[in-house]
PDB file of C-alpha atoms and ligand atoms in Angstrom:
ATOM      1  CA  MET A  15     -22.597  16.858 -75.094  1.00 49.00           C
ATOM      2  CA  ASN A  16     -21.711  17.504 -71.388  1.00 61.00           C
ATOM      3  CA  SER A  17     -20.627  14.803 -69.500  1.00 83.00           C
ATOM      4  CA  LYS A  18     -22.400  13.454 -66.156  1.00 93.00           C
ATOM      5  CA  THR A  19     -21.162  14.684 -62.824  1.00 95.00           C
ATOM      6  CA  ASN A  20     -21.546  12.397 -59.506  1.00 96.00           C
ATOM      7  CA  VAL A  21     -24.258  14.335 -58.504  1.00 97.00           C
ATOM      8  CA  TYR A  22     -27.489  12.043 -58.093  1.00 95.00           C
ATOM      9  CA  HIS A  23     -29.604  14.002 -55.761  1.00 95.00           C
ATOM     10  CA  VAL A  24     -30.244  17.582 -54.504  1.00 95.00           C
ATOM     11  CA  ALA A  25     -32.188  18.742 -51.484  1.00 95.00           C
ATOM     12  CA  TYR A  26     -33.291  22.293 -50.995  1.00 96.00           C
ATOM     13  CA  TYR A  27     -33.940  23.694 -47.091  1.00 95.00           C
ATOM     14  CA  THR A  28     -36.316  26.464 -46.760  1.00 95.00           C
ATOM     15  CA  ALA A  29     -35.341  27.486 -43.169  1.00 95.00           C
ATOM     16  CA  ASP A  30     -32.054  29.066 -44.236  1.00 95.00           C
ATOM     17  CA  LYS A  31     -32.276  28.709 -48.090  1.00 96.00           C
ATOM     18  CA  SER A  32     -29.501  26.094 -48.615  1.00 97.00           C
ATOM     19  CA  ILE A  33     -29.133  23.406 -50.523  1.00 97.00           C
ATOM     20  CA  SER A  34     -27.660  19.982 -50.232  1.00 97.00           C
ATOM     21  CA  ILE A  35     -25.850  18.209 -53.168  1.00 97.00           C
ATOM     22  CA  PHE A  36     -25.539  14.475 -52.971  1.00 97.00           C
ATOM     23  CA  PHE A  37     -22.329  12.745 -54.751  1.00 97.00           C
ATOM     24  CA  TRP A  38     -22.448   9.215 -55.826  1.00 96.00           C
ATOM     25  CA  GLY A  39     -19.284   6.596 -54.432  1.00 95.00           C
ATOM     26  CA  CYS A  40     -16.726   6.512 -51.901  1.00 96.00           C
ATOM     27  CA  ASN A  41     -13.093   5.301 -51.667  1.00 97.00           C
ATOM     28  CA  PHE A  42     -13.656   4.685 -47.911  1.00 97.00           C
ATOM     29  CA  SER A  43     -16.053   1.401 -47.013  1.00 96.00           C
ATOM     30  CA  CYS A  44     -17.139   2.540 -43.295  1.00 97.00           C
ATOM     31  CA  THR A  45     -18.893  -0.447 -41.600  1.00 95.00           C
ATOM     32  CA  GLY A  46     -21.394   1.868 -40.457  1.00 94.00           C
ATOM     33  CA  CYS A  47     -21.976   4.319 -43.433  1.00 94.00           C
ATOM     34  CA  ILE A  48     -25.250   6.020 -43.281  1.00 88.00           C
ATOM     35  CA  SER A  49     -25.471   6.371 -47.319  1.00 86.00           C
ATOM     36  CA  LYS A  50     -25.920   2.475 -47.359  1.00 74.00           C
ATOM     37  CA  LEU A  51     -28.954   2.730 -45.468  1.00 78.00           C
ATOM     38  CA  ASP A  52     -30.211   5.923 -46.867  1.00 87.00           C
ATOM     39  CA  LEU A  53     -29.373   6.947 -50.082  1.00 91.00           C
ATOM     40  CA  PHE A  54     -31.460  10.220 -50.059  1.00 92.00           C
ATOM     41  CA  ASP A  55     -31.632  13.177 -47.750  1.00 90.00           C
ATOM     42  CA  TYR A  56     -32.843  11.779 -44.745  1.00 84.00           C
ATOM     43  CA  HIS A  57     -35.408  14.364 -44.034  1.00 85.00           C
ATOM     44  CA  LEU A  58     -37.329  13.227 -46.821  1.00 85.00           C
ATOM     45  CA  LYS A  59     -40.366  10.801 -46.513  1.00 80.00           C
ATOM     46  CA  ASP A  60     -39.643   7.420 -46.937  1.00 76.00           C
ATOM     47  CA  THR A  61     -42.820   7.201 -48.928  1.00 71.00           C
ATOM     48  CA  ASP A  62     -41.342   9.608 -51.348  1.00 72.00           C
ATOM     49  CA  LYS A  63     -38.209   7.859 -51.829  1.00 77.00           C
ATOM     50  CA  LYS A  64     -39.338   4.377 -52.551  1.00 76.00           C
ATOM     51  CA  SER A  65     -39.896   5.098 -56.177  1.00 80.00           C
ATOM     52  CA  LYS A  66     -37.026   7.280 -56.567  1.00 84.00           C
ATOM     53  CA  LYS A  67     -34.354   6.722 -59.169  1.00 85.00           C
ATOM     54  CA  VAL A  68     -30.966   7.533 -58.937  1.00 88.00           C
ATOM     55  CA  VAL A  69     -30.087   9.851 -62.099  1.00 90.00           C
ATOM     56  CA  PHE A  70     -26.863  11.715 -62.851  1.00 95.00           C
ATOM     57  CA  LEU A  71     -26.756  15.113 -63.703  1.00 94.00           C
ATOM     58  CA  ASP A  72     -24.228  17.170 -65.805  1.00 92.00           C
ATOM     59  CA  TYR A  73     -23.053  20.326 -63.870  1.00 86.00           C
ATOM     60  CA  GLN A  74     -25.102  22.865 -65.905  1.00 90.00           C
ATOM     61  CA  GLU A  75     -28.324  21.152 -64.995  1.00 93.00           C
ATOM     62  CA  VAL A  76     -27.386  21.145 -61.140  1.00 94.00           C
ATOM     63  CA  ILE A  77     -27.104  24.921 -61.190  1.00 94.00           C
ATOM     64  CA  LYS A  78     -30.415  25.325 -63.575  1.00 95.00           C
ATOM     65  CA  ARG A  79     -32.482  23.181 -60.884  1.00 94.00           C
ATOM     66  CA  VAL A  80     -31.634  25.450 -58.088  1.00 94.00           C
ATOM     67  CA  GLU A  81     -31.013  28.792 -59.485  1.00 95.00           C
ATOM     68  CA  LYS A  82     -34.506  29.998 -58.947  1.00 94.00           C
ATOM     69  CA  LEU A  83     -34.356  29.276 -55.332  1.00 95.00           C
ATOM     70  CA  GLU A  84     -31.545  31.866 -54.923  1.00 96.00           C
ATOM     71  CA  PRO A  85     -29.711  29.561 -52.401  1.00 97.00           C
ATOM     72  CA  LYS A  86     -27.627  31.309 -50.001  1.00 98.00           C
ATOM     73  CA  ARG A  87     -25.570  28.399 -49.035  1.00 98.00           C
ATOM     74  CA  VAL A  88     -24.510  25.067 -50.722  1.00 98.00           C
ATOM     75  CA  VAL A  89     -23.244  21.856 -49.051  1.00 98.00           C
ATOM     76  CA  PHE A  90     -21.542  19.339 -51.259  1.00 98.00           C
ATOM     77  CA  ARG A  91     -21.934  16.235 -49.402  1.00 97.00           C
ATOM     78  CA  GLY A  92     -21.930  12.248 -49.859  1.00 85.00           C
ATOM     79  CA  TRP A  93     -21.137   9.810 -50.098  1.00 94.00           C
ATOM     80  CA  GLU A  94     -17.697  11.713 -51.400  1.00 97.00           C
ATOM     81  CA  PRO A  95     -17.870  14.566 -53.098  1.00 98.00           C
ATOM     82  CA  SER A  96     -13.993  14.878 -53.635  1.00 98.00           C
ATOM     83  CA  LEU A  97     -13.827  12.194 -56.148  1.00 98.00           C
ATOM     84  CA  ASP A  98     -15.658  14.183 -58.691  1.00 97.00           C
ATOM     85  CA  PRO A  99     -13.539  15.783 -61.137  1.00 96.00           C
ATOM     86  CA  ASP A 100     -16.445  18.442 -62.023  1.00 95.00           C
ATOM     87  CA  LEU A 101     -16.410  19.390 -58.178  1.00 97.00           C
ATOM     88  CA  PRO A 102     -14.083  22.319 -58.414  1.00 97.00           C
ATOM     89  CA  LYS A 103     -16.099  23.577 -61.889  1.00 95.00           C
ATOM     90  CA  LEU A 104     -19.265  23.474 -59.950  1.00 96.00           C
ATOM     91  CA  ALA A 105     -18.253  25.387 -56.845  1.00 98.00           C
ATOM     92  CA  GLU A 106     -16.955  27.800 -59.071  1.00 97.00           C
ATOM     93  CA  SER A 107     -20.241  28.136 -61.021  1.00 96.00           C
ATOM     94  CA  PHE A 108     -22.289  28.453 -57.803  1.00 97.00           C
ATOM     95  CA  HIS A 109     -19.787  31.345 -56.523  1.00 98.00           C
ATOM     96  CA  ASP A 110     -19.718  33.083 -59.744  1.00 97.00           C
ATOM     97  CA  GLU A 111     -23.456  33.070 -60.858  1.00 96.00           C
ATOM     98  CA  LEU A 112     -24.974  32.553 -57.581  1.00 97.00           C
ATOM     99  CA  LYS A 113     -22.794  33.995 -55.243  1.00 98.00           C
ATOM    100  CA  THR A 114     -23.382  31.111 -52.466  1.00 98.00           C
ATOM    101  CA  TRP A 115     -21.606  30.176 -49.477  1.00 98.00           C
ATOM    102  CA  ASN A 116     -19.952  26.657 -50.445  1.00 98.00           C
ATOM    103  CA  LEU A 117     -19.000  24.130 -47.654  1.00 98.00           C
ATOM    104  CA  LEU A 118     -17.245  20.751 -48.553  1.00 98.00           C
ATOM    105  CA  THR A 119     -17.752  17.750 -46.399  1.00 98.00           C
ATOM    106  CA  THR A 120     -15.376  15.226 -46.979  1.00 98.00           C
ATOM    107  CA  ASN A 121     -13.596  12.164 -45.609  1.00 98.00           C
ATOM    108  CA  GLY A 122     -10.516  14.139 -46.136  1.00 98.00           C
ATOM    109  CA  PHE A 123      -8.405  11.420 -48.175  1.00 98.00           C
ATOM    110  CA  ILE A 124      -8.240  13.648 -51.132  1.00 98.00           C
ATOM    111  CA  ILE A 125      -8.348  17.595 -51.143  1.00 98.00           C
ATOM    112  CA  PRO A 126      -9.319  18.723 -54.077  1.00 98.00           C
ATOM    113  CA  SER A 127      -9.046  22.661 -55.443  1.00 98.00           C
ATOM    114  CA  LEU A 128     -10.518  24.457 -52.857  1.00 98.00           C
ATOM    115  CA  ASN A 129     -10.661  27.943 -54.586  1.00 97.00           C
ATOM    116  CA  ASP A 130     -14.143  28.215 -54.506  1.00 98.00           C
ATOM    117  CA  MET A 131     -14.624  26.740 -51.321  1.00 98.00           C
ATOM    118  CA  ASP A 132     -15.622  29.027 -48.180  1.00 98.00           C
ATOM    119  CA  GLU A 133     -15.578  26.190 -45.744  1.00 98.00           C
ATOM    120  CA  ILE A 134     -14.489  22.685 -45.550  1.00 98.00           C
ATOM    121  CA  GLU A 135     -15.911  19.837 -42.935  1.00 98.00           C
ATOM    122  CA  ILE A 136     -13.381  16.554 -42.453  1.00 98.00           C
ATOM    123  CA  SER A 137     -14.519  13.712 -40.888  1.00 98.00           C
ATOM    124  CA  ILE A 138     -11.900  12.129 -38.747  1.00 98.00           C
ATOM    125  CA  LYS A 139     -13.356   8.877 -37.857  1.00 98.00           C
ATOM    126  CA  ALA A 140     -10.722   7.409 -35.334  1.00 98.00           C
ATOM    127  CA  TYR A 141      -7.427   8.484 -34.389  1.00 98.00           C
ATOM    128  CA  SER A 142      -5.969   5.534 -33.457  1.00 98.00           C
ATOM    129  CA  ASP A 143      -5.187   4.129 -36.862  1.00 98.00           C
ATOM    130  CA  ASP A 144      -5.970   0.437 -36.158  1.00 98.00           C
ATOM    131  CA  ILE A 145      -9.657   1.486 -35.587  1.00 98.00           C
ATOM    132  CA  HIS A 146      -9.485   3.712 -38.324  1.00 98.00           C
ATOM    133  CA  ARG A 147      -8.486   1.169 -40.536  1.00 98.00           C
ATOM    134  CA  ASP A 148     -10.720  -1.334 -39.345  1.00 98.00           C
ATOM    135  CA  TYR A 149     -14.175   0.913 -39.631  1.00 98.00           C
ATOM    136  CA  THR A 150     -12.976   2.420 -42.735  1.00 98.00           C
ATOM    137  CA  GLY A 151     -10.725   0.139 -44.698  1.00 98.00           C
ATOM    138  CA  LYS A 152      -8.007   2.858 -44.951  1.00 98.00           C
ATOM    139  CA  SER A 153      -5.170   4.288 -42.695  1.00 98.00           C
ATOM    140  CA  ASN A 154      -5.919   7.852 -41.150  1.00 98.00           C
ATOM    141  CA  LYS A 155      -2.441   9.154 -41.871  1.00 98.00           C
ATOM    142  CA  ARG A 156      -2.885  11.086 -44.951  1.00 98.00           C
ATOM    143  CA  ILE A 157      -6.273  12.479 -43.565  1.00 98.00           C
ATOM    144  CA  LEU A 158      -4.426  13.873 -40.143  1.00 98.00           C
ATOM    145  CA  ASP A 159      -1.796  15.230 -42.830  1.00 98.00           C
ATOM    146  CA  ASN A 160      -4.422  16.605 -44.745  1.00 98.00           C
ATOM    147  CA  PHE A 161      -6.364  18.417 -42.028  1.00 98.00           C
ATOM    148  CA  THR A 162      -3.197  20.322 -40.958  1.00 98.00           C
ATOM    149  CA  ASN A 163      -2.399  21.356 -44.506  1.00 98.00           C
ATOM    150  CA  VAL A 164      -5.500  22.611 -44.975  1.00 98.00           C
ATOM    151  CA  TYR A 165      -5.415  24.549 -41.897  1.00 98.00           C
ATOM    152  CA  GLU A 166      -2.958  26.632 -43.636  1.00 97.00           C
ATOM    153  CA  MET A 167      -5.123  27.276 -46.302  1.00 97.00           C
ATOM    154  CA  ASP A 168      -7.367  30.080 -47.064  1.00 90.00           C
ATOM    155  CA  VAL A 169     -10.573  28.337 -46.113  1.00 97.00           C
ATOM    156  CA  LYS A 170     -12.650  27.875 -42.752  1.00 98.00           C
ATOM    157  CA  LEU A 171     -11.768  24.209 -41.263  1.00 98.00           C
ATOM    158  CA  ARG A 172     -14.114  22.421 -39.097  1.00 98.00           C
ATOM    159  CA  ALA A 173     -14.054  18.713 -38.073  1.00 98.00           C
ATOM    160  CA  GLU A 174     -16.740  16.105 -37.640  1.00 98.00           C
ATOM    161  CA  THR A 175     -16.646  12.730 -35.981  1.00 98.00           C
ATOM    162  CA  ILE A 176     -18.953   9.530 -34.941  1.00 98.00           C
ATOM    163  CA  LEU A 177     -19.652   8.312 -31.313  1.00 98.00           C
ATOM    164  CA  ILE A 178     -19.939   4.627 -31.575  1.00 98.00           C
ATOM    165  CA  PRO A 179     -20.421   3.195 -28.017  1.00 97.00           C
ATOM    166  CA  ASN A 180     -17.827   0.155 -27.240  1.00 97.00           C
ATOM    167  CA  TYR A 181     -15.993   1.241 -30.434  1.00 98.00           C
ATOM    168  CA  ILE A 182     -15.272   4.517 -31.199  1.00 98.00           C
ATOM    169  CA  ASN A 183     -15.826   5.677 -27.585  1.00 97.00           C
ATOM    170  CA  HIS A 184     -15.145   8.810 -25.538  1.00 98.00           C
ATOM    171  CA  GLN A 185     -11.703   8.204 -25.201  1.00 98.00           C
ATOM    172  CA  GLU A 186     -11.085   7.923 -28.690  1.00 98.00           C
ATOM    173  CA  ILE A 187     -13.050  10.986 -29.476  1.00 98.00           C
ATOM    174  CA  GLY A 188     -11.029  12.593 -26.809  1.00 98.00           C
ATOM    175  CA  LYS A 189      -7.703  11.595 -28.941  1.00 98.00           C
ATOM    176  CA  ILE A 190      -9.108  12.930 -32.234  1.00 98.00           C
ATOM    177  CA  ALA A 191      -9.799  16.375 -30.359  1.00 98.00           C
ATOM    178  CA  ARG A 192      -6.394  16.509 -28.549  1.00 98.00           C
ATOM    179  CA  PHE A 193      -5.131  15.871 -32.248  1.00 98.00           C
ATOM    180  CA  ILE A 194      -7.203  19.140 -33.488  1.00 98.00           C
ATOM    181  CA  SER A 195      -6.445  21.213 -30.452  1.00 98.00           C
ATOM    182  CA  LYS A 196      -2.547  20.788 -31.533  1.00 98.00           C
ATOM    183  CA  VAL A 197      -3.335  22.262 -34.866  1.00 98.00           C
ATOM    184  CA  ASP A 198      -5.916  25.128 -33.427  1.00 98.00           C
ATOM    185  CA  PRO A 199      -8.036  24.767 -30.384  1.00 98.00           C
ATOM    186  CA  ALA A 200     -10.678  26.891 -31.968  1.00 98.00           C
ATOM    187  CA  ILE A 201     -11.346  24.495 -34.755  1.00 98.00           C
ATOM    188  CA  PRO A 202     -15.036  23.531 -34.177  1.00 98.00           C
ATOM    189  CA  LEU A 203     -15.882  19.939 -33.785  1.00 98.00           C
ATOM    190  CA  ARG A 204     -19.302  18.338 -34.117  1.00 98.00           C
ATOM    191  CA  ILE A 205     -19.710  14.408 -32.849  1.00 98.00           C
ATOM    192  CA  ASP A 206     -22.567  12.608 -34.270  1.00 96.00           C
ATOM    193  CA  GLY A 207     -24.280   9.558 -32.391  1.00 96.00           C
ATOM    194  CA  TYR A 208     -23.859   6.540 -34.347  1.00 95.00           C
ATOM    195  CA  VAL A 209     -27.433   5.566 -36.376  1.00 92.00           C
ATOM    196  CA  PRO A 210     -27.485   1.860 -36.213  1.00 92.00           C
ATOM    197  CA  ILE A 211     -27.071   0.319 -39.685  1.00 91.00           C
ATOM    198  CA  PRO A 212     -28.576  -3.159 -40.092  1.00 90.00           C
ATOM    199  CA  GLY A 213     -25.751  -5.935 -39.792  1.00 91.00           C
ATOM    200  CA  THR A 214     -23.727  -4.157 -37.652  1.00 94.00           C
ATOM    201  CA  PRO A 215     -23.201  -4.914 -34.053  1.00 95.00           C
ATOM    202  CA  TRP A 216     -23.234  -1.488 -32.556  1.00 96.00           C
ATOM    203  CA  ARG A 217     -26.550   0.693 -30.955  1.00 96.00           C
ATOM    204  CA  SER A 218     -26.905   4.271 -30.944  1.00 96.00           C
ATOM    205  CA  PRO A 219     -25.001   6.261 -27.980  1.00 97.00           C
ATOM    206  CA  THR A 220     -27.312   7.349 -24.685  1.00 96.00           C
ATOM    207  CA  HIS A 221     -27.285  10.633 -23.528  1.00 96.00           C
ATOM    208  CA  GLU A 222     -24.816  10.112 -21.011  1.00 97.00           C
ATOM    209  CA  GLU A 223     -22.484   8.413 -23.437  1.00 98.00           C
ATOM    210  CA  MET A 224     -22.733  11.699 -25.535  1.00 97.00           C
ATOM    211  CA  ASP A 225     -22.323  14.064 -22.562  1.00 97.00           C
ATOM    212  CA  MET A 226     -19.152  12.026 -21.487  1.00 98.00           C
ATOM    213  CA  ALA A 227     -17.542  12.313 -25.206  1.00 98.00           C
ATOM    214  CA  VAL A 228     -18.479  16.092 -25.287  1.00 98.00           C
ATOM    215  CA  ASP A 229     -16.959  16.614 -21.821  1.00 98.00           C
ATOM    216  CA  GLU A 230     -14.038  14.898 -22.757  1.00 98.00           C
ATOM    217  CA  THR A 231     -13.502  16.762 -26.073  1.00 98.00           C
ATOM    218  CA  ARG A 232     -14.076  20.092 -24.343  1.00 98.00           C
ATOM    219  CA  LYS A 233     -10.716  19.607 -22.174  1.00 98.00           C
ATOM    220  CA  TYR A 234      -9.090  20.609 -25.710  1.00 98.00           C
ATOM    221  CA  LEU A 235     -11.430  22.349 -27.919  1.00 98.00           C
ATOM    222  CA  GLU A 236     -13.476  25.392 -27.511  1.00 98.00           C
ATOM    223  CA  ASP A 237     -16.473  24.765 -29.789  1.00 98.00           C
ATOM    224  CA  VAL A 238     -17.954  21.370 -29.637  1.00 98.00           C
ATOM    225  CA  SER A 239     -21.159  20.244 -30.674  1.00 98.00           C
ATOM    226  CA  TYR A 240     -23.253  17.232 -30.999  1.00 97.00           C
ATOM    227  CA  LEU A 241     -25.955  15.680 -33.129  1.00 94.00           C
ATOM    228  CA  ASP A 242     -27.773  12.487 -31.473  1.00 85.00           C
ATOM    229  CA  GLY A 243     -30.836  12.634 -33.933  1.00 73.00           C
ATOM    230  CA  ASN A 244     -33.144  14.323 -31.209  1.00 71.00           C
ATOM    231  CA  VAL A 245     -32.605  17.747 -33.004  1.00 71.00           C
ATOM    232  CA  SER A 246     -35.674  19.938 -34.211  1.00 74.00           C
ATOM    233  CA  PHE A 247     -35.821  20.690 -37.912  1.00 77.00           C
ATOM    234  CA  LYS A 248     -37.142  23.853 -39.066  1.00 85.00           C
ATOM    235  CA  GLY A 249     -38.850  24.623 -42.010  1.00 90.00           C
ATOM    236  CA  GLU A 250     -39.257  22.259 -45.134  1.00 92.00           C
ATOM    237  CA  VAL A 251     -37.018  20.051 -47.017  1.00 92.00           C
ATOM    238  CA  MET A 252     -37.700  19.983 -50.906  1.00 92.00           C
ATOM    239  CA  GLU A 253     -36.698  17.418 -53.289  1.00 91.00           C
ATOM    240  CA  ILE A 254     -35.069  19.128 -56.263  1.00 92.00           C
ATOM    241  CA  VAL A 255     -33.608  15.921 -58.329  1.00 91.00           C
TER     242      VAL A 255
HETATM  243  S1  LIG B 306     -16.390   7.916 -45.766  1.00 81.13           S
HETATM  244 FE1  LIG B 306     -18.677   8.631 -45.504  1.00 81.13          FE
HETATM  245  S2  LIG B 306     -19.742   7.933 -47.326  1.00 81.13           S
HETATM  246 FE2  LIG B 306     -17.758   6.781 -47.488  1.00 81.13          FE
HETATM  247  S3  LIG B 306     -17.829   5.119 -47.015  1.00 81.13           S
HETATM  248 FE3  LIG B 306     -17.422   6.248 -44.847  1.00 81.13          FE
HETATM  249  S4  LIG B 306     -19.424   7.234 -44.316  1.00 81.13           S
HETATM  250 FE4  LIG B 306     -19.814   6.576 -46.317  1.00 81.13          FE
END
């Protein structure tokens, strides 16, 4: 009998023929974790999610469910995919059987085998360790070391962070950008605007606050983008699992 992976949800995007594979569980306890608000892909309708149950798949089932769609790109995302021991095997199967471009998104605390990853996106929540500990429950030292080490590997590296007004503000995001620039100023950074989670004291950033963060990071980095919740979505999202 095959053992189950941590995979509990799979979504397919018609616009770019990509799939997102959602893994259960995390080794961080971020106060503003979006997964606490929404277990499933946020593009799916709330009415479809209400009755949805969490089921875990074995890794062959994951491939089987998506192979007919002939995906071009696979995003391994979370919660936190690196905790699943089956992740490297799954990535290898996607490469071998479906010839996909594999992207791992991770908090960077554990770096699994990247043999079958084409790209990795490491989330750096804060550069100041006291803020990082406060927000995630963990020191960022290991993540910053891992970020530098992954740069030396044969995989495309990008970074992501989150802008939270009056907490992880434009100055803090600037410190993250300065750190990344010392590794390589060409590494892309995406800034996500905070989405308020019930029970947290923070609000979403304004356009002006996002502009300030982008301007600050562009002092150090060549390729900065942002997501503020106003991005139009092309095509359809299909729930596969
Ligand atoms: S690292 Fe990501 S998935 Fe884990 S708690 Fe933080 S926001 Fe949530």
